[in-house]
PDB file of C-alpha atoms in Angstrom:
ATOM      1  CA  MET B 709      21.737  36.618   8.779  1.00  0.00           C
ATOM      2  CA  LYS B 710      20.095  33.686   7.029  1.00  0.00           C
ATOM      3  CA  PRO B 711      18.231  34.346   3.826  1.00  0.00           C
ATOM      4  CA  ARG B 712      14.534  33.573   4.117  1.00  0.00           C
ATOM      5  CA  ARG B 713      12.857  31.269   1.691  1.00  0.00           C
ATOM      6  CA  PRO B 714       9.900  32.850  -0.055  1.00  0.00           C
ATOM      7  CA  LYS B 715       6.533  31.433   0.982  1.00  0.00           C
ATOM      8  CA  ALA B 716       5.462  30.929  -2.624  1.00  0.00           C
ATOM      9  CA  ILE B 717       8.107  28.216  -3.079  1.00  0.00           C
ATOM     10  CA  THR B 718       6.885  26.375   0.002  1.00  0.00           C
ATOM     11  CA  SER B 719       3.270  26.391  -1.139  1.00  0.00           C
ATOM     12  CA  ASP B 720       4.290  25.314  -4.653  1.00  0.00           C
ATOM     13  CA  ARG B 721       6.187  22.428  -3.155  1.00  0.00           C
ATOM     14  CA  SER B 722       3.216  21.237  -1.130  1.00  0.00           C
ATOM     15  CA  ASP B 723       1.008  21.576  -4.213  1.00  0.00           C
ATOM     16  CA  SER B 724       3.428  19.474  -6.250  1.00  0.00           C
ATOM     17  CA  GLU B 725       3.526  16.836  -3.492  1.00  0.00           C
ATOM     18  CA  ALA B 726      -0.281  16.759  -3.469  1.00  0.00           C
ATOM     19  CA  ASP B 727      -0.305  16.382  -7.273  1.00  0.00           C
ATOM     20  CA  GLU B 728       2.166  13.513  -7.062  1.00  0.00           C
ATOM     21  CA  THR B 729       0.057  11.822  -4.385  1.00  0.00           C
ATOM     22  CA  SER B 730      -3.070  12.238  -6.489  1.00  0.00           C
ATOM     23  CA  ARG B 731      -1.282  10.676  -9.471  1.00  0.00           C
ATOM     24  CA  LEU B 732      -0.105   7.712  -7.389  1.00  0.00           C
ATOM     25  CA  ALA B 733      -3.452   7.006  -5.704  1.00  0.00           C
ATOM     26  CA  PRO B 734      -5.096   5.149  -8.596  1.00  0.00           C
ATOM     27  CA  ALA B 735      -1.940   3.135  -9.232  1.00  0.00           C
ATOM     28  CA  VAL B 736      -1.717   2.053  -5.583  1.00  0.00           C
ATOM     29  CA  ALA B 737      -5.423   1.198  -5.449  1.00  0.00           C
ATOM     30  CA  GLY B 738      -5.104  -0.656  -8.763  1.00  0.00           C
ATOM     31  CA  ALA B 739      -2.083  -2.636  -7.587  1.00  0.00           C
ATOM     32  CA  CYS B 740      -3.833  -3.626  -4.348  1.00  0.00           C
ATOM     33  CA  THR B 741      -6.921  -4.648  -6.317  1.00  0.00           C
ATOM     34  CA  PHE B 742      -4.782  -6.661  -8.734  1.00  0.00           C
ATOM     35  CA  LEU B 743      -3.092  -8.499  -5.839  1.00  0.00           C
ATOM     36  CA  ALA B 744      -6.454  -9.216  -4.200  1.00  0.00           C
ATOM     37  CA  GLY B 745      -7.602 -10.747  -7.490  1.00  0.00           C
ATOM     38  CA  VAL B 746      -4.490 -12.908  -7.717  1.00  0.00           C
ATOM     39  CA  TRP B 747      -5.098 -14.123  -4.155  1.00  0.00           C
ATOM     40  CA  LEU B 748      -8.731 -14.975  -4.909  1.00  0.00           C
ATOM     41  CA  ILE B 749      -7.734 -17.035  -7.942  1.00  0.00           C
ATOM     42  CA  LEU B 750      -5.001 -18.857  -6.020  1.00  0.00           C
ATOM     43  CA  SER B 751      -6.903 -19.292  -2.738  1.00  0.00           C
ATOM     44  CA  PRO B 752      -8.875 -22.409  -3.773  1.00  0.00           C
ATOM     45  CA  PHE B 753      -5.556 -24.163  -4.374  1.00  0.00           C
ATOM     46  CA  VAL B 754      -3.565 -22.634  -1.504  1.00  0.00           C
ATOM     47  CA  LEU B 755      -6.296 -23.171   1.094  1.00  0.00           C
ATOM     48  CA  ASP B 756      -7.315 -26.475  -0.511  1.00  0.00           C
ATOM     49  CA  HIS B 757     -10.983 -25.795   0.024  1.00  0.00           C
ATOM     50  CA  GLU B 758     -13.506 -28.237  -1.254  1.00  0.00           C
ATOM     51  CA  TYR B 759     -16.391 -27.497  -3.560  1.00  0.00           C
ATOM     52  CA  THR B 760     -19.077 -26.545  -1.081  1.00  0.00           C
ATOM     53  CA  GLY B 761     -22.557 -25.147  -1.093  1.00  0.00           C
ATOM     54  CA  GLY B 762     -25.804 -26.239  -2.614  1.00  0.00           C
ATOM     55  CA  GLY B 763     -25.635 -24.133  -5.785  1.00  0.00           C
ATOM     56  CA  PHE B 764     -22.820 -22.050  -7.237  1.00  0.00           C
ATOM     57  CA  ASP B 765     -19.845 -22.975  -5.070  1.00  0.00           C
ATOM     58  CA  GLY B 766     -17.220 -20.737  -3.509  1.00  0.00           C
ATOM     59  CA  HIS B 767     -14.389 -22.053  -5.645  1.00  0.00           C
ATOM     60  CA  TRP B 768     -15.860 -20.638  -8.853  1.00  0.00           C
ATOM     61  CA  ASN B 769     -17.045 -17.472  -7.147  1.00  0.00           C
ATOM     62  CA  ASP B 770     -13.474 -16.737  -6.048  1.00  0.00           C
ATOM     63  CA  VAL B 771     -12.046 -17.475  -9.491  1.00  0.00           C
ATOM     64  CA  LEU B 772     -14.568 -15.278 -11.327  1.00  0.00           C
ATOM     65  CA  VAL B 773     -14.333 -12.380  -8.864  1.00  0.00           C
ATOM     66  CA  GLY B 774     -10.530 -12.740  -8.930  1.00  0.00           C
ATOM     67  CA  ILE B 775     -10.459 -12.439 -12.721  1.00  0.00           C
ATOM     68  CA  ALA B 776     -12.646  -9.329 -12.520  1.00  0.00           C
ATOM     69  CA  LEU B 777     -10.377  -7.797  -9.858  1.00  0.00           C
ATOM     70  CA  ILE B 778      -7.262  -8.466 -11.940  1.00  0.00           C
ATOM     71  CA  ALA B 779      -8.847  -6.724 -14.922  1.00  0.00           C
ATOM     72  CA  ILE B 780     -10.055  -3.797 -12.799  1.00  0.00           C
ATOM     73  CA  GLY B 781      -6.734  -3.553 -10.952  1.00  0.00           C
ATOM     74  CA  SER B 782      -4.815  -3.493 -14.219  1.00  0.00           C
ATOM     75  CA  ALA B 783      -6.880  -0.701 -15.753  1.00  0.00           C
ATOM     76  CA  PRO B 784      -5.594   2.158 -13.536  1.00  0.00           C
ATOM     77  CA  LEU B 785      -2.041   0.871 -13.933  1.00  0.00           C
ATOM     78  CA  VAL B 786      -2.254   0.848 -17.729  1.00  0.00           C
ATOM     79  CA  GLU B 787      -4.274   4.014 -18.386  1.00  0.00           C
ATOM     80  CA  PRO B 788      -5.336   6.001 -15.280  1.00  0.00           C
ATOM     81  CA  ARG B 789      -7.462   8.549 -17.152  1.00  0.00           C
ATOM     82  CA  ALA B 790      -9.519   6.001 -19.037  1.00  0.00           C
ATOM     83  CA  ALA B 791      -9.929   3.791 -15.961  1.00  0.00           C
ATOM     84  CA  SER B 792     -11.647   6.350 -13.735  1.00  0.00           C
ATOM     85  CA  TRP B 793     -15.090   4.804 -14.250  1.00  0.00           C
ATOM     86  CA  TRP B 794     -13.784   1.505 -12.827  1.00  0.00           C
ATOM     87  CA  PHE B 795     -13.316   3.131  -9.412  1.00  0.00           C
ATOM     88  CA  SER B 796     -16.829   2.226  -8.242  1.00  0.00           C
ATOM     89  CA  VAL B 797     -16.581  -1.499  -9.046  1.00  0.00           C
ATOM     90  CA  PRO B 798     -14.043  -2.784  -6.434  1.00  0.00           C
ATOM     91  CA  PRO B 799     -16.101  -1.631  -3.425  1.00  0.00           C
ATOM     92  CA  ILE B 800     -19.153  -3.355  -4.937  1.00  0.00           C
ATOM     93  CA  LEU B 801     -17.156  -6.565  -5.379  1.00  0.00           C
ATOM     94  CA  GLY B 802     -15.849  -6.120  -1.825  1.00  0.00           C
ATOM     95  CA  LEU B 803     -19.420  -5.968  -0.528  1.00  0.00           C
ATOM     96  CA  TRP B 804     -20.265  -9.033  -2.611  1.00  0.00           C
ATOM     97  CA  LEU B 805     -17.355 -10.944  -1.059  1.00  0.00           C
ATOM     98  CA  LEU B 806     -18.654 -10.058   2.403  1.00  0.00           C
ATOM     99  CA  VAL B 807     -22.085 -11.557   1.729  1.00  0.00           C
ATOM    100  CA  ALA B 808     -21.170 -14.318  -0.772  1.00  0.00           C
ATOM    101  CA  PRO B 809     -20.420 -16.995   1.871  1.00  0.00           C
ATOM    102  CA  PHE B 810     -23.923 -16.554   3.234  1.00  0.00           C
ATOM    103  CA  VAL B 811     -25.808 -15.985  -0.025  1.00  0.00           C
ATOM    104  CA  LEU B 812     -24.118 -18.889  -1.822  1.00  0.00           C
ATOM    105  CA  GLU B 813     -24.215 -21.014   1.347  1.00  0.00           C
ATOM    106  CA  TYR B 814     -20.562 -22.053   1.354  1.00  0.00           C
ATOM    107  CA  ASN B 815     -21.056 -23.914   4.624  1.00  0.00           C
ATOM    108  CA  ASP B 816     -24.095 -25.891   3.441  1.00  0.00           C
ATOM    109  CA  GLY B 817     -23.123 -29.532   3.717  1.00  0.00           C
ATOM    110  CA  MET B 818     -19.388 -29.532   4.437  1.00  0.00           C
ATOM    111  CA  PRO B 819     -18.012 -26.594   6.493  1.00  0.00           C
ATOM    112  CA  ALA B 820     -15.769 -24.205   4.579  1.00  0.00           C
ATOM    113  CA  PRO B 821     -14.135 -21.873   7.127  1.00  0.00           C
ATOM    114  CA  GLY B 822     -11.082 -21.185   4.921  1.00  0.00           C
ATOM    115  CA  ILE B 823     -12.975 -19.818   1.936  1.00  0.00           C
ATOM    116  CA  THR B 824     -15.412 -17.926   4.174  1.00  0.00           C
ATOM    117  CA  THR B 825     -12.586 -16.223   6.069  1.00  0.00           C
ATOM    118  CA  SER B 826     -10.664 -15.496   2.871  1.00  0.00           C
ATOM    119  CA  ASP B 827     -13.654 -13.920   1.121  1.00  0.00           C
ATOM    120  CA  ILE B 828     -14.559 -11.756   4.118  1.00  0.00           C
ATOM    121  CA  ALA B 829     -10.935 -10.630   4.576  1.00  0.00           C
ATOM    122  CA  VAL B 830     -10.549  -9.712   0.890  1.00  0.00           C
ATOM    123  CA  GLY B 831     -13.916  -7.932   0.949  1.00  0.00           C
ATOM    124  CA  VAL B 832     -12.871  -5.794   3.920  1.00  0.00           C
ATOM    125  CA  PHE B 833      -9.482  -5.153   2.290  1.00  0.00           C
ATOM    126  CA  LEU B 834     -11.119  -3.915  -0.915  1.00  0.00           C
ATOM    127  CA  LEU B 835     -13.494  -1.641   0.972  1.00  0.00           C
ATOM    128  CA  LEU B 836     -10.643  -0.158   2.997  1.00  0.00           C
ATOM    129  CA  ILE B 837      -8.376   0.372   0.000  1.00  0.00           C
ATOM    130  CA  TRP B 838     -11.007   2.031  -2.166  1.00  0.00           C
ATOM    131  CA  TYR B 839     -12.420   4.243   0.585  1.00  0.00           C
ATOM    132  CA  VAL B 840      -9.126   5.245   2.216  1.00  0.00           C
ATOM    133  CA  ILE B 841      -7.288   6.136  -0.989  1.00  0.00           C
ATOM    134  CA  PRO B 842      -8.754   9.438  -2.229  1.00  0.00           C
ATOM    135  CA  THR B 843      -9.924   8.266  -5.631  1.00  0.00           C
ATOM    136  CA  SER B 844     -12.648  10.917  -5.848  1.00  0.00           C
ATOM    137  CA  ARG B 845     -10.025  13.634  -5.646  1.00  0.00           C
ATOM    138  CA  VAL B 846      -7.956  11.816  -8.256  1.00  0.00           C
ATOM    139  CA  SER B 847     -10.778  11.578 -10.762  1.00  0.00           C
ATOM    140  CA  HIS B 848     -11.639  15.248 -10.135  1.00  0.00           C
ATOM    141  CA  SER B 849      -8.043  16.398 -10.704  1.00  0.00           C
ATOM    142  CA  ARG B 850      -7.784  14.258 -13.874  1.00  0.00           C
ATOM    143  CA  GLY B 851     -10.715  16.082 -15.412  1.00  0.00           C
ATOM    144  CA  GLN B 852      -8.921  19.421 -15.275  1.00  0.00           C
TER     145      GLN B 852
END
Protein backbone atom coordinates (compact mmCIF):
# COMPACT_ATOMS: atom_id res chain seq x y z
CA MET A 1 0.00 0.00 0.00
CA LYS A 2 1.18 3.48 -0.91
CA PRO A 3 1.08 6.14 1.75
CA ARG A 4 -1.29 8.97 0.89
CA ARG A 5 -0.12 12.52 0.90
CA PRO A 6 -2.17 14.75 3.17
CA LYS A 7 -4.35 17.27 1.33
CA ALA A 8 -3.09 20.14 3.47
CA ILE A 9 0.39 19.83 1.93
CA THR A 10 -1.05 19.97 -1.58
CA SER A 11 -3.06 23.11 -0.87
CA ASP A 12 -0.08 24.74 0.86
CA ARG A 13 2.01 24.02 -2.19
CA SER A 14 -0.48 25.63 -4.55
CA ASP A 15 -0.72 28.62 -2.21
CA SER A 16 3.06 29.00 -2.21
CA GLU A 17 3.13 28.77 -6.02
CA ALA A 18 0.46 31.47 -6.20
CA ASP A 19 2.49 33.65 -3.80
CA GLU A 20 5.60 33.19 -5.92
CA THR A 21 3.66 34.10 -9.06
CA SER A 22 2.25 37.19 -7.38
CA ARG A 23 5.77 38.24 -6.35
CA LEU A 24 7.10 37.76 -9.89
CA ALA A 25 4.26 39.58 -11.67
CA PRO A 26 5.45 43.14 -11.01
CA ALA A 27 9.02 42.22 -11.91
CA VAL A 28 7.95 40.69 -15.23
CA ALA A 29 5.69 43.64 -16.04
CA GLY A 30 8.48 46.04 -15.03
CA ALA A 31 11.06 44.26 -17.18
CA CYS A 32 8.74 44.28 -20.21
CA THR A 33 8.03 47.98 -19.64
CA PHE A 34 11.75 48.70 -19.32
CA LEU A 35 12.47 46.89 -22.61
CA ALA A 36 9.65 48.75 -24.37
CA GLY A 37 11.22 52.01 -23.19
CA VAL A 38 14.64 50.98 -24.47
CA TRP A 39 13.09 50.15 -27.86
CA LEU A 40 11.31 53.51 -28.04
CA ILE A 41 14.55 55.38 -27.35
CA LEU A 42 16.48 53.34 -29.92
CA SER A 43 13.75 53.18 -32.58
CA PRO A 44 14.44 56.61 -34.14
CA PHE A 45 17.98 55.44 -34.87
CA VAL A 46 17.22 51.80 -35.73
CA LEU A 47 14.29 52.63 -38.02
CA ASP A 48 16.03 55.78 -39.27
CA HIS A 49 12.82 57.76 -39.27
CA GLU A 50 12.90 61.38 -40.19
CA TYR A 51 11.60 64.25 -38.13
CA THR A 52 8.00 64.39 -39.27
CA GLY A 53 4.82 66.18 -38.36
CA GLY A 54 3.82 69.78 -38.17
CA GLY A 55 4.41 70.29 -34.44
CA PHE A 56 6.06 68.06 -31.86
CA ASP A 57 7.58 65.29 -33.95
CA GLY A 58 7.54 61.54 -33.37
CA HIS A 59 11.26 61.30 -32.73
CA TRP A 60 11.06 63.32 -29.52
CA ASN A 61 7.78 61.73 -28.49
CA ASP A 62 9.40 58.29 -28.63
CA VAL A 63 12.47 59.44 -26.70
CA LEU A 64 10.46 61.10 -23.92
CA VAL A 65 7.95 58.26 -23.58
CA GLY A 66 10.86 55.79 -23.68
CA ILE A 67 12.61 57.56 -20.80
CA ALA A 68 9.37 57.50 -18.80
CA LEU A 69 8.91 53.77 -19.50
CA ILE A 70 12.47 52.99 -18.43
CA ALA A 71 11.91 54.81 -15.14
CA ILE A 72 8.53 53.14 -14.58
CA GLY A 73 9.86 49.73 -15.61
CA SER A 74 12.79 50.05 -13.22
CA ALA A 75 10.65 50.95 -10.21
CA PRO A 76 9.03 47.51 -9.69
CA LEU A 77 12.40 45.83 -10.23
CA VAL A 78 14.11 47.97 -7.59
CA GLU A 79 11.38 48.20 -4.93
CA PRO A 80 8.10 46.38 -5.73
CA ARG A 81 6.21 47.62 -2.66
CA ALA A 82 6.97 51.28 -3.21
CA ALA A 83 6.30 51.03 -6.96
CA SER A 84 2.69 49.85 -6.75
CA TRP A 85 1.29 53.29 -7.59
CA TRP A 86 3.20 53.22 -10.90
CA PHE A 87 1.04 50.33 -12.12
CA SER A 88 -1.56 52.63 -13.69
CA VAL A 89 0.90 54.68 -15.77
CA PRO A 90 2.08 52.15 -18.44
CA PRO A 91 -1.43 51.48 -19.79
CA ILE A 92 -1.98 55.25 -20.05
CA LEU A 93 1.29 55.62 -21.97
CA GLY A 94 0.25 52.64 -24.10
CA LEU A 95 -2.99 54.40 -25.01
CA TRP A 96 -1.01 57.56 -25.75
CA LEU A 97 1.27 55.63 -28.12
CA LEU A 98 -1.79 54.32 -29.95
CA VAL A 99 -3.13 57.81 -30.65
CA ALA A 100 0.14 59.80 -30.84
CA PRO A 101 0.75 59.19 -34.57
CA PHE A 102 -2.63 60.73 -35.32
CA VAL A 103 -2.67 63.48 -32.68
CA LEU A 104 0.89 64.63 -33.44
CA GLU A 105 0.35 64.08 -37.18
CA TYR A 106 3.47 62.00 -37.82
CA ASN A 107 2.47 61.55 -41.45
CA ASP A 108 1.90 65.26 -42.12
CA GLY A 109 4.31 66.19 -44.88
CA MET A 110 6.61 63.19 -45.27
CA PRO A 111 5.09 59.73 -44.58
CA ALA A 112 6.39 57.99 -41.47
CA PRO A 113 5.12 54.39 -41.55
CA GLY A 114 8.02 53.05 -39.43
CA ILE A 115 7.43 55.28 -36.41
CA THR A 116 3.65 54.91 -36.71
CA THR A 117 3.86 51.12 -36.74
CA SER A 118 6.42 51.07 -33.92
CA ASP A 119 4.35 53.33 -31.66
CA ILE A 120 1.14 51.36 -32.25
CA ALA A 121 2.92 48.03 -31.66
CA VAL A 122 4.52 49.23 -28.41
CA GLY A 123 1.20 50.71 -27.28
CA VAL A 124 -0.60 47.39 -27.81
CA PHE A 125 2.27 45.55 -26.11
CA LEU A 126 2.04 47.77 -23.03
CA LEU A 127 -1.72 47.36 -22.80
CA LEU A 128 -1.44 43.58 -23.09
CA ILE A 129 1.36 43.29 -20.54
CA TRP A 130 -0.29 45.47 -17.92
CA TYR A 131 -3.76 43.96 -18.31
CA VAL A 132 -2.73 40.31 -18.65
CA ILE A 133 -0.32 40.25 -15.71
CA PRO A 134 -2.43 40.33 -12.53
CA THR A 135 -1.01 43.49 -11.01
CA SER A 136 -4.18 44.24 -9.05
CA ARG A 137 -3.80 40.98 -7.18
CA VAL A 138 -0.14 41.76 -6.59
CA SER A 139 -0.80 45.16 -5.08
CA HIS A 140 -3.58 43.67 -2.93
CA SER A 141 -1.34 40.88 -1.61
CA ARG A 142 1.48 43.38 -0.90
CA GLY A 143 -0.78 45.36 1.39
CA GLN A 144 -1.27 42.41 3.72
